[in-house]
Amino acid sequence: MGGSQIRRNMPLFSIGIVMQLTDLTARQIRYYEEHGLISPARTEGNKRLFSLNDIDKLLEVKDLIDQGVNLAGIKQIFNVKQHNDVAPNDEDNKDAEKVRKDLSDAELRKLLRKELLRAGRFHRNSGPGDRSRFH
Amino acid sequence: MGGSQIRRNMPLFSIGIVMQLTDLTARQIRYYEEHGLISPARTEGNKRLFSLNDIDKLLEVKDLIDQGVNLAGIKQIFNVKQHNDVAPNDEDNKDAEKVRKDLSDAELRKLLRKELLRAGRFHRNSGPGDRSRFH
DNA sequence: AAAACCATGTCAGATTATCTTACATTTCAT
DNA sequence: ATGAAATGTAAGATAATCTGACATGGTTTT
């Protein structure tokens, strides 16, 4: 009943907050941005501003990384998700779909197979995830 | 499906964002805090961090101010709301209720009548509220 | 009408948070 | 052993925020 619906892609959060929410370091977050996994907005003074969607993505990145997927793999996985997210609207999506497919489909299968095979071995460093967010 | 429930009183927002969301100036927000209408958390470095509840409250403050209610009135109104918010849990609330009532009930009626009478005259400066939040 | 008050604006100086760039380190793949 | 990928870390710069003080325009109160 209080006025605040706050859309999911509204730029709201500073990097410090996102660090706490995701348990990622600033370095990691910036690195993932550098590689196009997220594209946070900026303030007039060039500070990053993250949306809820950005945070969700970062949490997915973290999960996948914990499972041994590398950034290239995550990039492709995000591409696939983009396909399926436009789901129940079937008629004129096929064009956009095909475009993205051409770019990724071939190597996608290869990459996914490759990555997901070794997933679960090694890696998985960050322990039982509940470390101290918000002291 | 994306991981982010974000509780309503989790300290998340910088004052800059809150300014945009509420259309209040930093001065106003700090002044309202100074008078106990909100109590935002702080970072280790003393920066204010606001929760969704803080923002809701600020929006209510803004509304009431636009209607000519002064801070003293808003304070009392918030007190009343606190009563009614613990509603459907009737049995052992009566104690806390009575305490707060003793402090505010008498002058509350007086104040509310007084304030709400002249509400709507003068004041009402901030125009049809949609000015430029997020450039 | 003068004095006091309320709510806000504004300025100044200090401090924190974040930015970019560059180099170091670690781990894994070839 | 070499190289690439992912992250750590340090330095210097800039932006955002903080507190405190004083200024200002209305509103009561005396």
CSV table of N, CA and C in Angstrom, one decimal, chain A residues 12-117:
chain,number,residue,atom,x,y,z
A,12,LEU,N,19.4,1.8,-9.7
A,12,LEU,CA,19.1,2.2,-8.3
A,12,LEU,C,20.3,1.9,-7.4
A,13,PHE,N,21.1,0.9,-7.6
A,13,PHE,CA,22.0,0.5,-6.6
A,13,PHE,C,23.5,0.8,-6.9
A,14,SER,N,24.2,1.3,-5.9
A,14,SER,CA,25.6,1.5,-6.1
A,14,SER,C,26.4,0.2,-6.1
A,15,ILE,N,27.6,0.3,-6.5
A,15,ILE,CA,28.4,-0.9,-6.6
A,15,ILE,C,28.7,-1.5,-5.2
A,16,GLY,N,28.8,-0.7,-4.2
A,16,GLY,CA,29.0,-1.2,-2.9
A,16,GLY,C,27.9,-2.1,-2.4
A,17,ILE,N,26.6,-1.7,-2.6
A,17,ILE,CA,25.5,-2.5,-2.3
A,17,ILE,C,25.5,-3.8,-3.1
A,18,VAL,N,25.7,-3.6,-4.4
A,18,VAL,CA,25.7,-4.8,-5.2
A,18,VAL,C,26.8,-5.8,-4.7
A,19,MET,N,27.9,-5.3,-4.3
A,19,MET,CA,28.9,-6.2,-3.8
A,19,MET,C,28.4,-7.0,-2.6
A,20,GLN,N,27.7,-6.4,-1.7
A,20,GLN,CA,27.2,-7.1,-0.5
A,20,GLN,C,26.1,-8.0,-0.9
A,21,LEU,N,25.2,-7.6,-1.9
A,21,LEU,CA,24.1,-8.4,-2.3
A,21,LEU,C,24.6,-9.7,-3.0
A,22,THR,N,25.6,-9.6,-3.8
A,22,THR,CA,26.0,-10.7,-4.6
A,22,THR,C,27.3,-11.4,-4.1
A,23,ASP,N,27.9,-10.8,-3.1
A,23,ASP,CA,29.2,-11.4,-2.6
A,23,ASP,C,30.2,-11.5,-3.7
A,24,LEU,N,30.2,-10.5,-4.6
A,24,LEU,CA,31.3,-10.4,-5.6
A,24,LEU,C,32.1,-9.2,-5.2
A,25,THR,N,33.4,-9.2,-5.7
A,25,THR,CA,34.2,-8.0,-5.5
A,25,THR,C,33.9,-7.0,-6.6
A,26,ALA,N,34.3,-5.7,-6.3
A,26,ALA,CA,34.2,-4.7,-7.3
A,26,ALA,C,34.9,-5.1,-8.6
A,27,ARG,N,36.1,-5.6,-8.4
A,27,ARG,CA,36.9,-6.1,-9.5
A,27,ARG,C,36.1,-7.0,-10.4
A,28,GLN,N,35.5,-8.0,-9.8
A,28,GLN,CA,34.7,-9.0,-10.6
A,28,GLN,C,33.6,-8.3,-11.3
A,29,ILE,N,32.8,-7.5,-10.6
A,29,ILE,CA,31.7,-6.9,-11.2
A,29,ILE,C,32.1,-6.1,-12.4
A,30,ARG,N,33.2,-5.3,-12.3
A,30,ARG,CA,33.6,-4.5,-13.4
A,30,ARG,C,34.2,-5.3,-14.5
A,31,TYR,N,34.8,-6.4,-14.2
A,31,TYR,CA,35.3,-7.3,-15.2
A,31,TYR,C,34.1,-7.9,-16.0
A,32,TYR,N,33.1,-8.3,-15.3
A,32,TYR,CA,32.0,-8.9,-16.0
A,32,TYR,C,31.3,-7.9,-16.9
A,33,GLU,N,31.3,-6.6,-16.5
A,33,GLU,CA,30.8,-5.6,-17.3
A,33,GLU,C,31.6,-5.4,-18.5
A,34,GLU,N,32.9,-5.4,-18.3
A,34,GLU,CA,33.9,-5.2,-19.4
A,34,GLU,C,33.7,-6.2,-20.5
A,35,HIS,N,33.2,-7.4,-20.1
A,35,HIS,CA,33.0,-8.5,-21.0
A,35,HIS,C,31.5,-8.6,-21.4
A,36,GLY,N,30.8,-7.6,-21.2
A,36,GLY,CA,29.4,-7.5,-21.7
A,36,GLY,C,28.3,-8.3,-21.1
A,37,LEU,N,28.6,-8.9,-19.9
A,37,LEU,CA,27.6,-9.7,-19.2
A,37,LEU,C,26.5,-8.8,-18.6
A,38,ILE,N,26.9,-7.6,-18.2
A,38,ILE,CA,26.0,-6.6,-17.7
A,38,ILE,C,26.3,-5.3,-18.3
A,39,SER,N,25.4,-4.4,-18.2
A,39,SER,CA,25.6,-3.0,-18.7
A,39,SER,C,25.0,-2.0,-17.8
A,40,PRO,N,25.5,-1.9,-16.6
A,40,PRO,CA,24.9,-1.0,-15.6
A,40,PRO,C,24.8,0.5,-16.1
A,41,ALA,N,23.9,1.2,-15.7
A,41,ALA,CA,23.8,2.6,-16.1
A,41,ALA,C,24.9,3.4,-15.3
A,42,ARG,N,25.0,4.7,-15.6
A,42,ARG,CA,25.9,5.6,-15.0
A,42,ARG,C,25.3,6.8,-14.5
A,43,THR,N,25.8,7.3,-13.4
A,43,THR,CA,25.4,8.7,-12.9
A,43,THR,C,26.0,9.7,-13.8
A,44,GLU,N,25.6,10.9,-13.6
A,44,GLU,CA,26.3,12.0,-14.4
A,44,GLU,C,27.8,12.0,-14.1
A,45,GLY,N,28.1,11.6,-12.9
A,45,GLY,CA,29.5,11.6,-12.5
A,45,GLY,C,30.3,10.3,-12.8
A,46,ASN,N,29.6,9.5,-13.6
A,46,ASN,CA,30.3,8.3,-14.1
A,46,ASN,C,30.3,7.1,-13.1
A,47,LYS,N,29.6,7.2,-12.0
A,47,LYS,CA,29.4,6.1,-11.1
A,47,LYS,C,28.4,5.1,-11.6
A,48,ARG,N,28.7,3.8,-11.4
A,48,ARG,CA,27.8,2.8,-11.9
A,48,ARG,C,26.5,2.7,-11.1
A,49,LEU,N,25.4,2.5,-11.7
A,49,LEU,CA,24.1,2.3,-11.1
A,49,LEU,C,23.5,1.0,-11.6
A,50,PHE,N,23.3,0.1,-10.7
A,50,PHE,CA,22.8,-1.2,-11.1
A,50,PHE,C,21.3,-1.4,-10.9
A,51,SER,N,20.6,-2.1,-11.7
A,51,SER,CA,19.2,-2.4,-11.6
A,51,SER,C,19.0,-3.8,-10.9
A,52,LEU,N,17.8,-4.1,-10.6
A,52,LEU,CA,17.5,-5.5,-10.1
A,52,LEU,C,17.9,-6.5,-11.1
A,53,ASN,N,17.6,-6.2,-12.4
A,53,ASN,CA,18.0,-7.2,-13.4
A,53,ASN,C,19.5,-7.4,-13.4
A,54,ASP,N,20.2,-6.3,-13.3
A,54,ASP,CA,21.7,-6.5,-13.3
A,54,ASP,C,22.1,-7.4,-12.1
A,55,ILE,N,21.5,-7.2,-11.0
A,55,ILE,CA,21.8,-8.0,-9.8
A,55,ILE,C,21.5,-9.5,-10.1
A,56,ASP,N,20.3,-9.7,-10.6
A,56,ASP,CA,20.0,-11.1,-11.0
A,56,ASP,C,21.0,-11.7,-11.9
A,57,LYS,N,21.4,-11.0,-12.9
A,57,LYS,CA,22.4,-11.5,-13.8
A,57,LYS,C,23.7,-11.8,-13.1
A,58,LEU,N,24.1,-10.9,-12.2
A,58,LEU,CA,25.3,-11.2,-11.5
A,58,LEU,C,25.2,-12.4,-10.6
A,59,LEU,N,24.1,-12.6,-10.1
A,59,LEU,CA,23.9,-13.8,-9.2
A,59,LEU,C,24.0,-15.1,-10.1
A,60,GLU,N,23.4,-15.0,-11.3
A,60,GLU,CA,23.6,-16.1,-12.2
A,60,GLU,C,25.0,-16.3,-12.6
A,61,VAL,N,25.7,-15.3,-12.9
A,61,VAL,CA,27.1,-15.4,-13.3
A,61,VAL,C,27.9,-16.1,-12.2
A,62,LYS,N,27.6,-15.6,-11.0
A,62,LYS,CA,28.3,-16.2,-9.8
A,62,LYS,C,28.0,-17.7,-9.7
A,63,ASP,N,26.8,-18.1,-9.9
A,63,ASP,CA,26.4,-19.5,-9.8
A,63,ASP,C,27.2,-20.3,-10.9
A,64,LEU,N,27.1,-19.8,-12.1
A,64,LEU,CA,27.7,-20.5,-13.2
A,64,LEU,C,29.3,-20.6,-13.0
A,65,ILE,N,29.8,-19.5,-12.5
A,65,ILE,CA,31.3,-19.6,-12.3
A,65,ILE,C,31.6,-20.6,-11.2
A,66,ASP,N,30.8,-20.6,-10.2
A,66,ASP,CA,31.0,-21.6,-9.1
A,66,ASP,C,30.9,-23.1,-9.7
A,67,GLN,N,30.2,-23.2,-10.8
A,67,GLN,CA,30.1,-24.5,-11.4
A,67,GLN,C,31.1,-24.7,-12.5
A,68,GLY,N,32.1,-23.8,-12.6
A,68,GLY,CA,33.2,-24.0,-13.5
A,68,GLY,C,33.0,-23.5,-14.9
A,69,VAL,N,31.9,-22.9,-15.2
A,69,VAL,CA,31.7,-22.3,-16.5
A,69,VAL,C,32.5,-21.0,-16.6
A,70,ASN,N,33.2,-20.8,-17.7
A,70,ASN,CA,34.0,-19.6,-17.9
A,70,ASN,C,33.1,-18.5,-18.6
A,71,LEU,N,33.7,-17.3,-18.7
A,71,LEU,CA,32.9,-16.2,-19.1
A,71,LEU,C,32.4,-16.4,-20.5
A,72,ALA,N,33.2,-17.0,-21.4
A,72,ALA,CA,32.7,-17.3,-22.7
A,72,ALA,C,31.4,-18.1,-22.7
A,73,GLY,N,31.5,-19.1,-21.9
A,73,GLY,CA,30.3,-20.0,-21.7
A,73,GLY,C,29.1,-19.3,-21.2
A,74,ILE,N,29.3,-18.5,-20.2
A,74,ILE,CA,28.2,-17.7,-19.6
A,74,ILE,C,27.6,-16.8,-20.6
A,75,LYS,N,28.5,-16.2,-21.4
A,75,LYS,CA,28.0,-15.3,-22.5
A,75,LYS,C,27.0,-16.0,-23.4
A,76,GLN,N,27.4,-17.2,-23.8
A,76,GLN,CA,26.5,-18.0,-24.7
A,76,GLN,C,25.2,-18.4,-23.9
A,77,ILE,N,25.4,-18.8,-22.7
A,77,ILE,CA,24.2,-19.2,-22.0
A,77,ILE,C,23.2,-18.0,-21.9
A,78,PHE,N,23.7,-16.8,-21.7
A,78,PHE,CA,22.9,-15.7,-21.6
A,78,PHE,C,22.2,-15.5,-22.9
A,79,ASN,N,22.9,-15.7,-24.0
A,79,ASN,CA,22.3,-15.6,-25.3
A,79,ASN,C,21.1,-16.5,-25.5
A,80,VAL,N,21.3,-17.8,-25.1
A,80,VAL,CA,20.2,-18.7,-25.1
A,80,VAL,C,19.0,-18.3,-24.3
A,81,LYS,N,19.3,-17.8,-23.1
A,81,LYS,CA,18.2,-17.4,-22.3
A,81,LYS,C,17.4,-16.3,-23.0
A,82,GLN,N,18.1,-15.4,-23.6
A,82,GLN,CA,17.4,-14.3,-24.3
A,82,GLN,C,16.4,-14.9,-25.3
A,83,HIS,N,16.8,-15.9,-26.0
A,83,HIS,CA,15.8,-16.6,-26.9
A,83,HIS,C,14.6,-16.9,-26.1
A,84,ASN,N,14.7,-17.8,-25.1
A,84,ASN,CA,13.6,-18.4,-24.4
A,84,ASN,C,12.8,-17.3,-23.7
A,85,ASP,N,13.3,-16.2,-23.3
A,85,ASP,CA,12.6,-15.3,-22.5
A,85,ASP,C,11.5,-14.6,-23.3
A,86,VAL,N,11.6,-14.5,-24.6
A,86,VAL,CA,10.6,-13.9,-25.4
A,86,VAL,C,9.5,-14.9,-25.9
A,87,ALA,N,9.3,-15.9,-25.0
A,87,ALA,CA,8.6,-17.1,-25.4
A,87,ALA,C,7.2,-17.0,-26.0
A,88,PRO,N,6.2,-16.7,-25.2
A,88,PRO,CA,4.8,-17.0,-25.6
A,88,PRO,C,4.3,-16.0,-26.7
A,89,ASN,N,5.2,-15.5,-27.5
A,89,ASN,CA,4.8,-14.5,-28.5
A,89,ASN,C,5.4,-14.9,-29.8
A,90,ASP,N,5.0,-16.0,-30.4
A,90,ASP,CA,5.8,-16.8,-31.3
A,90,ASP,C,5.9,-16.2,-32.7
A,91,GLU,N,5.0,-15.4,-33.2
A,91,GLU,CA,5.0,-15.2,-34.7
A,91,GLU,C,6.1,-14.5,-35.3
A,92,ASP,N,6.5,-13.3,-34.8
A,92,ASP,CA,7.5,-12.5,-35.5
A,92,ASP,C,8.8,-12.5,-34.8
A,93,ASN,N,9.0,-13.5,-33.9
A,93,ASN,CA,10.3,-13.6,-33.2
A,93,ASN,C,11.3,-14.3,-34.0
A,94,LYS,N,10.9,-15.1,-34.9
A,94,LYS,CA,11.8,-16.0,-35.6
A,94,LYS,C,12.9,-15.3,-36.3
A,95,ASP,N,12.7,-14.1,-36.8
A,95,ASP,CA,13.7,-13.3,-37.4
A,95,ASP,C,14.9,-13.1,-36.5
A,96,ALA,N,14.6,-12.4,-35.4
A,96,ALA,CA,15.6,-12.1,-34.4
A,96,ALA,C,16.3,-13.3,-33.9
A,97,GLU,N,15.5,-14.3,-33.7
A,97,GLU,CA,16.0,-15.6,-33.3
A,97,GLU,C,17.1,-16.1,-34.3
A,98,LYS,N,16.7,-16.1,-35.6
A,98,LYS,CA,17.7,-16.6,-36.5
A,98,LYS,C,19.0,-15.8,-36.5
A,99,VAL,N,18.9,-14.5,-36.4
A,99,VAL,CA,20.1,-13.7,-36.4
A,99,VAL,C,21.0,-14.1,-35.3
A,100,ARG,N,20.5,-14.2,-34.1
A,100,ARG,CA,21.3,-14.6,-33.0
A,100,ARG,C,21.8,-16.0,-33.2
A,101,LYS,N,21.0,-16.8,-33.7
A,101,LYS,CA,21.4,-18.2,-33.9
A,101,LYS,C,22.6,-18.3,-34.8
A,102,ASP,N,22.5,-17.6,-35.9
A,102,ASP,CA,23.7,-17.7,-36.9
A,102,ASP,C,25.0,-17.3,-36.2
A,103,LEU,N,24.9,-16.4,-35.2
A,103,LEU,CA,26.1,-16.0,-34.6
A,103,LEU,C,26.6,-17.0,-33.6
A,104,SER,N,25.7,-17.8,-33.0
A,104,SER,CA,26.1,-18.5,-31.8
A,104,SER,C,25.9,-20.0,-31.9
A,105,ASP,N,25.0,-20.4,-32.8
A,105,ASP,CA,24.5,-21.8,-32.6
A,105,ASP,C,25.6,-22.8,-32.8
A,106,ALA,N,26.4,-22.7,-33.8
A,106,ALA,CA,27.5,-23.7,-34.0
A,106,ALA,C,28.4,-23.8,-32.8
A,107,GLU,N,29.0,-22.8,-32.5
A,107,GLU,CA,30.0,-22.9,-31.4
A,107,GLU,C,29.3,-23.0,-30.1
A,108,LEU,N,28.1,-22.7,-30.0
A,108,LEU,CA,27.3,-22.8,-28.7
A,108,LEU,C,27.4,-24.2,-28.3
A,109,ARG,N,26.9,-25.1,-29.1
A,109,ARG,CA,26.9,-26.5,-28.8
A,109,ARG,C,28.2,-27.0,-28.3
A,110,LYS,N,29.2,-26.7,-29.1
A,110,LYS,CA,30.6,-27.1,-28.8
A,110,LYS,C,31.0,-26.6,-27.4
A,111,LEU,N,30.8,-25.3,-27.2
A,111,LEU,CA,31.2,-24.7,-26.0
A,111,LEU,C,30.4,-25.3,-24.8
A,112,LEU,N,29.1,-25.4,-24.9
A,112,LEU,CA,28.3,-25.9,-23.8
A,112,LEU,C,28.8,-27.3,-23.5
A,113,ARG,N,29.0,-28.2,-24.5
A,113,ARG,CA,29.4,-29.5,-24.2
A,113,ARG,C,30.7,-29.5,-23.4
A,114,LYS,N,31.6,-28.7,-24.0
A,114,LYS,CA,33.0,-28.6,-23.4
A,114,LYS,C,32.9,-28.2,-22.0
A,115,GLU,N,32.2,-27.1,-21.8
A,115,GLU,CA,32.2,-26.5,-20.5
A,115,GLU,C,31.5,-27.4,-19.4
A,116,LEU,N,30.3,-27.8,-19.9
A,116,LEU,CA,29.5,-28.6,-18.9
A,116,LEU,C,30.1,-29.9,-18.6
A,117,LEU,N,31.0,-30.4,-19.4
A,117,LEU,CA,31.6,-31.7,-19.1
A,117,LEU,C,32.5,-31.6,-17.8
